[in-house]
Coordinates of C-alpha atoms in Angstrom, one line a residue:
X16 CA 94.3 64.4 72.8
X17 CA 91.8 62.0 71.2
X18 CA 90.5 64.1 68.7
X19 CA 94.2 64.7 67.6
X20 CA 95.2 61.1 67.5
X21 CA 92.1 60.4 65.5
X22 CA 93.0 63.1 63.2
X23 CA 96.7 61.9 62.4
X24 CA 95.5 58.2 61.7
X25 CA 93.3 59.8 59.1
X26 CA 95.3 58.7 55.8
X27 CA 95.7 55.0 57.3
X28 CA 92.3 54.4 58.0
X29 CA 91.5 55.8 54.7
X30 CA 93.5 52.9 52.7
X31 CA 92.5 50.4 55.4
X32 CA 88.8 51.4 54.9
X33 CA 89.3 51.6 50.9
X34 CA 91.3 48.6 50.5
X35 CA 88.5 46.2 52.2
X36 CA 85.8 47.9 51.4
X37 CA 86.3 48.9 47.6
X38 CA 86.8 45.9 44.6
X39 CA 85.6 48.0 41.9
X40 CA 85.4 51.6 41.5
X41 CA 83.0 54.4 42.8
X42 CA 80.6 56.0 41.1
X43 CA 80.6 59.8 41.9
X44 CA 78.3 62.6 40.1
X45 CA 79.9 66.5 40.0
X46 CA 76.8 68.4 39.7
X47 CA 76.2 72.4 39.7
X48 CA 75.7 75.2 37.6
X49 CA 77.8 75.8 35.0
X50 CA 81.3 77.7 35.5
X51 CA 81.0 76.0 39.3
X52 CA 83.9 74.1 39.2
X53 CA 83.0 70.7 38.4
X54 CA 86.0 70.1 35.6
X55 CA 88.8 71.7 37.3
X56 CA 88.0 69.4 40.6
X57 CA 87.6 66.5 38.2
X58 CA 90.9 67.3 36.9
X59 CA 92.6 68.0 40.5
X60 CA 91.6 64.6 41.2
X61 CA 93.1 63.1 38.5
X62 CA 96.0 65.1 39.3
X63 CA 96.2 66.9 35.9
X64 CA 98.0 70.6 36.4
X65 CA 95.2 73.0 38.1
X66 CA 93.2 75.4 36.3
X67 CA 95.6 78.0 36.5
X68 CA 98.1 76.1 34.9
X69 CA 96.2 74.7 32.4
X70 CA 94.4 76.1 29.1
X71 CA 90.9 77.5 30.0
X72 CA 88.2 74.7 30.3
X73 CA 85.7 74.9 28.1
X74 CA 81.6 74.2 29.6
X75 CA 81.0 70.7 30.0
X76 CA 78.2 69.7 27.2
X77 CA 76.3 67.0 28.2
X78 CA 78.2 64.5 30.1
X79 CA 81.8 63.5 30.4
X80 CA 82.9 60.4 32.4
X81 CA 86.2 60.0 34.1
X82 CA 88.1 57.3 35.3
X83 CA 90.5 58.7 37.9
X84 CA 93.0 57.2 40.6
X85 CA 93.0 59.6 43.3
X86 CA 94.4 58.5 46.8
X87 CA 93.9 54.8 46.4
X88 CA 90.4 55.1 45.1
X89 CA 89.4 54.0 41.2
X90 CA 86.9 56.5 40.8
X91 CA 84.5 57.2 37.9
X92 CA 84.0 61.1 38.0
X93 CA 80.1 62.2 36.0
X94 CA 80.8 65.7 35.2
X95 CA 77.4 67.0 34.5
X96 CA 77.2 69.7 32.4
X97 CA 76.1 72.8 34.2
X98 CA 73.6 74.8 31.7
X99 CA 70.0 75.2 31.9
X100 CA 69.1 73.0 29.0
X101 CA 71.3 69.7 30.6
X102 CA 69.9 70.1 34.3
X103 CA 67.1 68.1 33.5
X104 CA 69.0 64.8 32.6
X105 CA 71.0 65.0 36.0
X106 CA 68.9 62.9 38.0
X107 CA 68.9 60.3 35.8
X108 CA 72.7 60.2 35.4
X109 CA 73.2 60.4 39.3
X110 CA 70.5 57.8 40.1
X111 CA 73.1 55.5 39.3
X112 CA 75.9 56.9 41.4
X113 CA 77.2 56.4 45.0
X114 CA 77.7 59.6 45.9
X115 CA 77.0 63.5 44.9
X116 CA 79.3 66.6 45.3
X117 CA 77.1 69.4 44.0
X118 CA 79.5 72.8 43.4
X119 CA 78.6 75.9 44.6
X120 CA 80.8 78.4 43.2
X121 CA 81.4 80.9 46.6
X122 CA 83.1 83.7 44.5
X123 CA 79.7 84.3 42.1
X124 CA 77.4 85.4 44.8
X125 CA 74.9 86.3 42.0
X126 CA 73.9 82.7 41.5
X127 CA 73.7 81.3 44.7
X128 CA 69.6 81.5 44.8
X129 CA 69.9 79.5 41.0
X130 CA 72.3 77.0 42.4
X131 CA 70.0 76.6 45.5
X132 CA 66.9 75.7 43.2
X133 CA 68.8 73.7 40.9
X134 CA 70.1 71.5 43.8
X135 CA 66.2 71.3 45.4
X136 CA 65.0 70.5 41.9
X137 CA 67.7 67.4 42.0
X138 CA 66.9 66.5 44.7
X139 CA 63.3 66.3 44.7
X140 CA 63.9 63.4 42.3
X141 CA 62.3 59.9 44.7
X142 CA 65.3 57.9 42.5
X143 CA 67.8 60.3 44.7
X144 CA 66.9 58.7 47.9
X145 CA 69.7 58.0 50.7
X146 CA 72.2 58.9 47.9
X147 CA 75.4 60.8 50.5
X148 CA 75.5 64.4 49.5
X149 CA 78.8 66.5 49.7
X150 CA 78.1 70.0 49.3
X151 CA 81.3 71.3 47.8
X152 CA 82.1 75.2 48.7
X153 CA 84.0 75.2 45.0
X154 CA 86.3 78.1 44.9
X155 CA 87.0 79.3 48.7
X156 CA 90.4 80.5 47.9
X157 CA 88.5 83.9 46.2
X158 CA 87.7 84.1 49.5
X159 CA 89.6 86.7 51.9
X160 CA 91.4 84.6 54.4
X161 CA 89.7 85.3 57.8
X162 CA 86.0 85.0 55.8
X163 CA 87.3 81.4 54.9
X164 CA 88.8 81.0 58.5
X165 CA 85.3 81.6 60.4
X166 CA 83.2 79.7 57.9
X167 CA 85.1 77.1 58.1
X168 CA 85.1 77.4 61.9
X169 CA 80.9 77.5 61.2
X170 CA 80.7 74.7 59.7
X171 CA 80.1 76.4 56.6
X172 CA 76.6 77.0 58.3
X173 CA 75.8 80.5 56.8
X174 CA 76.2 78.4 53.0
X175 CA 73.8 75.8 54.2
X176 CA 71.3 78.5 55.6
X177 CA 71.0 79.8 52.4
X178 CA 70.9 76.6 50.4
X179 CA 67.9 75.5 53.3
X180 CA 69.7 72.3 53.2
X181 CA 67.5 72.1 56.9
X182 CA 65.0 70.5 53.9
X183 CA 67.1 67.9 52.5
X184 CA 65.7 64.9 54.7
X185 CA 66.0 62.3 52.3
X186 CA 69.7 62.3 52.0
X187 CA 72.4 62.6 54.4
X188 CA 74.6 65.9 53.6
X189 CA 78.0 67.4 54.3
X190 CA 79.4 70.8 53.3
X191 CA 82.9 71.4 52.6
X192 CA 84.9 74.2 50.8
X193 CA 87.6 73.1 48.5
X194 CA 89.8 74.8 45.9
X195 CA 91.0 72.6 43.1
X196 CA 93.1 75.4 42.4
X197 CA 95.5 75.0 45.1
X198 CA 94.4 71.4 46.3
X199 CA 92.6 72.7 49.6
X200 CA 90.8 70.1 50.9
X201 CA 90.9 67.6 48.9
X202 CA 92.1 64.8 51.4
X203 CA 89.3 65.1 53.1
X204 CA 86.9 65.1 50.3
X205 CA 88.8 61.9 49.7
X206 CA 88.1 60.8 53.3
X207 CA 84.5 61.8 53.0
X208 CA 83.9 59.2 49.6
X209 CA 85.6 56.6 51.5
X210 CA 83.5 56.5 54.6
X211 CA 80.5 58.1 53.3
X212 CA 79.9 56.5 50.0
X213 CA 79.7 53.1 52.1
X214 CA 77.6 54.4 55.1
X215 CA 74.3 56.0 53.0
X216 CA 72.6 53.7 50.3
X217 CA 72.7 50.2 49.7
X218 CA 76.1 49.6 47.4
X219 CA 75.5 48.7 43.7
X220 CA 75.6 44.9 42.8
X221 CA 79.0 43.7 42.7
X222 CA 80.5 46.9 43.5
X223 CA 82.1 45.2 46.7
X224 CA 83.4 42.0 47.9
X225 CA 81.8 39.3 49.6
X226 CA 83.4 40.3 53.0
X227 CA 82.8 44.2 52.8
X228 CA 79.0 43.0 51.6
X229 CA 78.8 41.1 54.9
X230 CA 79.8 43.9 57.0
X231 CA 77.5 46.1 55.1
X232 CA 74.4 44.3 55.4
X233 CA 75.6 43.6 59.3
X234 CA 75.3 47.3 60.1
X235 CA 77.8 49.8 58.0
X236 CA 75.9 52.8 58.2
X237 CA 75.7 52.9 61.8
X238 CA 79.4 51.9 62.1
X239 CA 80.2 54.3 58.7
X240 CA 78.5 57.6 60.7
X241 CA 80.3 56.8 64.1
X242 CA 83.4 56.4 61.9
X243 CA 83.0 59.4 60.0
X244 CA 82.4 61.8 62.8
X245 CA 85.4 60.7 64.2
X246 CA 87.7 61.0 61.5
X247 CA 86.5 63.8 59.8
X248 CA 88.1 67.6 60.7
X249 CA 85.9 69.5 63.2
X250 CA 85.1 72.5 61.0
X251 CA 83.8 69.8 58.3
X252 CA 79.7 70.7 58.4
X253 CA 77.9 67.6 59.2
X254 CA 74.1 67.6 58.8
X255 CA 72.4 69.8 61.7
X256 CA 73.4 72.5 63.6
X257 CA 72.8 75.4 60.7
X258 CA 69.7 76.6 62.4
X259 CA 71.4 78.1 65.6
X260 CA 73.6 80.6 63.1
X261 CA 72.4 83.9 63.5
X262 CA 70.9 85.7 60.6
X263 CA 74.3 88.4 60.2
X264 CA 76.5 85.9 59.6
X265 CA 75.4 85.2 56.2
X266 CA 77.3 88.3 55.4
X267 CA 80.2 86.5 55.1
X268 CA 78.7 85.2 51.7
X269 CA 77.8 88.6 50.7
X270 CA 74.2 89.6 50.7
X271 CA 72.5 87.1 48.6
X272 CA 68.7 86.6 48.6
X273 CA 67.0 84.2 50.7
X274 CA 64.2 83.2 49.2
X275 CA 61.6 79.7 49.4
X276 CA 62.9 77.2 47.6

């Protein structure tokens, strides 16, 4: 009964938290490889018509900013471009962000072991520290409906198994799946900027006010993870817990290749 009461006071607690806590705007990097998803999420967040309804995006070259009101939140969405020849700038733009949501596009199992180094090689950056980290399962309505069901009931544990985000110890991470075709998910990817974007790094200089900079320094990221794991949906995959999957359910991502990082 207490989970589901937390649960339903989900979207007042969000504008609670975001209305004290937020003066300016958040930050946010979309990284991943190109074709991942990162503009049509952008674009679902600024509640634009999806994908489907839209004319076909085009790659993102370079770097396009967004300024976006989504939910309550004034967000400034870094959509990195996703080719080779622009993954090398995306620490630097990111550095300067308060919070990543790498895409992994589900549907194009092919590139799974690419996205996987591509997010290590980001991470590897020392400028990356303590930045939150919201693995975003881009796509998952390509997914049949039952594969989607359990890995959701996983944790998404089989995805972070193969993306040996059991490494990432420098950063706190989540995994989520959302379609920004259909809008899956995308309250609580809302839900996890609010309380995680506040409960990892130090915030940028005059990002909030003086009373949310009080609480802050007073002990928000041990209040901001006790907060978060009570608020957040049960089949959202928190940090830990990916080691105890066994090895055959990462068939439910197809047979892609695990390989060292």
């Amino acid at each position: 009964m207490g989970n589901a009461v937390a649960r339903e006071a989900q979207p007042v607690v969000q504008r609670l938290i975001s209305r004290w806590l937020l003066r300016s705007r958040l930050e946010v990097a979309l990284a991943g490889l190109d074709g991942s998803g990162k503009s049509a999420l952008a674009r679902a967040l600024a509640a634009e018509p999806p994908l489907a309804a839209a004319p076909s995006l085009k790659p993102t070259i370079g770097l396009v900013v967004q300024r976006v009101q989504h939910s309550g939140l004034d967000l400034s969405l870094w959509d990195l471009g996703g080719r080779q020849r622009f993954r090398f700038d995306w620490a630097r733009h990111v550095s300067g962000c308060d919070a990543l949501l790498f895409l992994i596009d589900v549907s194009d199992r092919d590139r799974l072991a690419e996205a996987r180094q591509a997010l290590h090689m980001l991470l590897d950056d020392p400028r990356l520290r303590g930045l939150p980290l919201l693995v975003v399962a881009s796509k998952c309505d390509t997914l049949q409906p039952r594969d989607r069901a359990e890995l959701e009931r996983l944790g998404w544990a089989p995805l972070s198994r193969l993306l040996n985000l059991d490494c990432v110890t420098e950063q706190s991470w989540s995994v989520l799946g959302v379609s920004a075709a259909d809008g899956l998910n995308l309250p609580a990817l809302t839900r996890w900027l609010v309380l995680r974007a506040h409960s990892g790094r130090p915030p940028r200089e005059g990002a909030l006010g003086e009373g949310a900079s009080r609480w802050l320094g007073g002990g928000a990221q041990r209040h901001g993870q006790a907060l978060l794991r009570r608020l957040m949906p049960p089949w959202l995959g928190l940090r830990g817990g990916a080691a105890a999957v066994p090895d055959h359910e990462s068939t439910l991502l197809g047979d892609a290749e695990l390989r060292p990082v």
